[in-house]
Amino acid sequence: MNAIPVITIDGPSGAGKGTVAQMLAARLDFHLLDSGAVYRAAALHALNSQADLADEASVVASLDTMKATFKPHSDGVQVFLNDRDVTASLRLETTAAAASQVAVMPRVRAAVLDEQRSFRKPPGLIADGRDMGTVVFPDATLKVFLSASVEVRAARRSKQLKDKGIETTMASLLQEIGARDERDSTREHAPLAAADDALIIDSSDSSVHEVVAEILAAIPTLNMAE
Ligand code: C5P
């Protein structure tokens, strides 16, 4: 039994997990695991190594030469692949799509399991992903499943991209998010699903602050409610 507290925040892309996880980590002074970044780094490394993304053995073999470093950053996490800063490339939609492609592979998921668990250090961890509460930290102190309607998630994503000067259409975003949801939820290994004992929060009509307050109030022993 590991005594170091972990709060897991799982849910589909665009539900606000990243922002909520960052705010919680700052509030509690906990470490932060952005497990999506781990899958994105693995996918980018596989692409850079000319691995065949449709072939599990080829992707797994490429991981042998991967040295990924995750540094906490005011804006989430800064990621280095074999000492090169890849933070910007990691956020591209093409990398997200590649990540979701390699994330269906059980041997890839197994290969990144220890890396993810190594983030559990005192005083505690906020773990953001799809299977944090179900697979990676089944003994978590508190499991949250954060969701929002696909329309709200597409609108949030559109705003994020616009802020970065990237224009997209709502139709293409809805299509992209829908396709990623479908792949993440229907895959055989560690599909996106709420743990049986998860606190389910729908953030469609709530602000990030309201969601953070709800989670703080639900933490069993730390009693962090304001
Ligand atoms: O959260 P983010 O958009 O960065 O995740 C990218 C992709 O990585 C997801 O679409 C999903 O396929 C995969 N992923 C996963 N399990 C996690 C985190 C991310 O399969 N715990």
Coordinates of N, CA and C and ligand atoms in Angstrom, one line a residue, residues 9-14 17-18 33-40 90-91 93 95-104 109 112 116 128-132 136 180-181 183-185 187 189-192, ligand 1:
I9 N -7.4 12.4 -12.5 CA -8.4 13.1 -13.3 C -8.5 12.5 -14.7
D10 N -9.5 11.7 -15.0 CA -9.6 11.1 -16.3 C -10.8 11.7 -17.0
G11 N -10.8 11.5 -18.3 CA -11.9 12.1 -19.1 C -11.4 12.3 -20.5
P12 N -12.4 12.6 -21.4 CA -12.1 12.8 -22.8 C -11.3 14.1 -23.1
S13 N -10.8 14.3 -24.3 CA -10.0 15.5 -24.6 C -11.0 16.7 -24.6
G14 N -10.5 17.8 -24.1 CA -11.3 19.1 -24.1 C -12.2 19.2 -22.9
K17 N -9.4 18.9 -18.3 CA -8.6 18.1 -17.3 C -7.3 18.8 -17.1
G18 N -6.6 19.2 -18.2 CA -5.3 19.8 -18.1 C -5.3 21.0 -17.2
L33 N 1.3 14.8 -13.3 CA 1.6 13.9 -14.4 C 0.6 14.2 -15.5
D34 N 1.1 14.6 -16.6 CA 0.3 14.8 -17.8 C 0.5 13.6 -18.7
S35 N -0.3 12.5 -18.5 CA 0.0 11.2 -19.1 C -0.2 11.3 -20.6
G36 N -1.0 12.3 -21.1 CA -1.2 12.5 -22.5 C 0.1 12.8 -23.1
A37 N 0.9 13.6 -22.4 CA 2.2 14.1 -22.9 C 3.2 12.9 -23.0
V38 N 3.0 11.9 -22.2 CA 3.8 10.7 -22.2 C 3.5 9.9 -23.5
Y39 N 2.2 9.8 -23.9 CA 1.8 9.1 -25.1 C 2.2 9.9 -26.3
R40 N 2.1 11.3 -26.2 CA 2.5 12.1 -27.3 C 4.0 12.0 -27.6
L90 N 4.7 18.7 -29.6 CA 3.9 17.8 -28.8 C 2.4 18.2 -28.9
R91 N 2.2 19.5 -28.9 CA 0.8 20.0 -28.9 C 0.0 20.0 -30.2
E93 N -2.0 18.8 -33.4 CA -3.1 17.8 -33.6 C -2.6 16.6 -34.3
T95 N 0.3 15.2 -33.8 CA 0.9 14.4 -32.7 C -0.2 13.8 -31.8
A96 N -1.3 14.5 -31.6 CA -2.4 13.9 -30.8 C -2.9 12.7 -31.5
A97 N -3.1 12.8 -32.8 CA -3.7 11.7 -33.6 C -2.7 10.5 -33.5
A98 N -1.4 10.8 -33.7 CA -0.4 9.7 -33.6 C -0.4 9.1 -32.2
A99 N -0.6 9.9 -31.2 CA -0.6 9.4 -29.8 C -1.7 8.5 -29.6
S100 N -2.9 8.9 -30.2 CA -4.1 8.0 -30.0 C -3.9 6.7 -30.7
Q101 N -3.1 6.8 -31.8 CA -2.9 5.5 -32.6 C -2.0 4.6 -31.9
V102 N -0.9 5.1 -31.2 CA 0.0 4.1 -30.5 C -0.6 3.7 -29.2
A103 N -1.5 4.6 -28.6 CA -2.1 4.3 -27.3 C -3.0 3.1 -27.3
V104 N -3.4 2.6 -28.5 CA -4.2 1.4 -28.6 C -3.4 0.1 -28.4
R109 N 1.4 0.6 -24.0 CA 0.9 1.0 -22.7 C 1.7 0.4 -21.6
V112 N 5.1 2.3 -20.9 CA 5.1 3.6 -20.3 C 4.5 3.6 -18.9
Q116 N 5.1 6.4 -15.8 CA 4.0 7.2 -15.2 C 3.9 7.0 -13.7
D128 N -3.3 13.2 -14.7 CA -4.3 13.6 -15.7 C -4.2 12.6 -16.9
G129 N -5.3 12.0 -17.3 CA -5.3 11.1 -18.4 C -6.6 10.4 -18.7
R130 N -6.5 9.2 -19.2 CA -7.7 8.4 -19.6 C -7.9 7.2 -18.7
D131 N -6.8 6.7 -18.2 CA -6.8 5.4 -17.4 C -6.1 5.5 -16.1
M132 N -6.0 6.8 -15.6 CA -5.2 7.0 -14.3 C -5.8 6.3 -13.2
V136 N -3.5 2.8 -13.9 CA -2.2 3.3 -13.5 C -2.2 3.4 -12.0
R180 N -11.5 10.8 -32.1 CA -10.6 10.5 -31.0 C -11.3 9.9 -29.8
D181 N -12.5 10.4 -29.5 CA -13.3 9.8 -28.4 C -13.6 8.4 -28.7
R183 N -12.1 6.3 -30.7 CA -10.9 5.4 -30.7 C -10.5 5.2 -29.2
D184 N -10.5 6.2 -28.4 CA -10.1 6.1 -27.0 C -11.1 5.2 -26.2
S185 N -12.4 5.3 -26.5 CA -13.4 4.6 -25.7 C -13.6 3.2 -26.1
R187 N -11.2 1.1 -27.6 CA -10.0 0.3 -27.7 C -10.1 -0.8 -26.6
H189 N -7.7 -2.2 -24.8 CA -6.8 -2.1 -23.6 C -7.0 -0.7 -23.0
A190 N -7.3 -0.7 -21.7 CA -7.4 0.6 -20.9 C -8.3 1.6 -21.7
P191 N -9.5 1.3 -22.1 CA -10.3 2.3 -22.8 C -10.7 3.4 -21.8
L192 N -11.0 4.5 -22.4 CA -11.5 5.7 -21.6 C -12.8 5.3 -21.0
Ligands
C5P1 O1 -4.6 14.1 -23.2 P1 -4.0 14.2 -24.6 O2 -4.9 14.8 -25.6 O3 -2.6 14.8 -24.5 O4 -3.8 12.6 -25.0 C1 -3.4 12.3 -26.3 C2 -3.8 10.8 -26.6 O5 -3.0 9.9 -25.8 C3 -5.3 10.5 -26.3 O6 -6.1 10.8 -27.3 C4 -5.2 9.1 -25.9 O7 -5.4 8.3 -27.1 C5 -3.8 8.9 -25.4 N1 -3.8 8.7 -23.9 C6 -4.1 7.5 -23.4 N2 -4.1 7.3 -22.0 C7 -3.8 8.3 -21.2 C8 -3.5 9.6 -21.7 C9 -3.6 9.8 -23.1 O8 -4.4 6.6 -24.1 N3 -3.7 8.1 -19.9

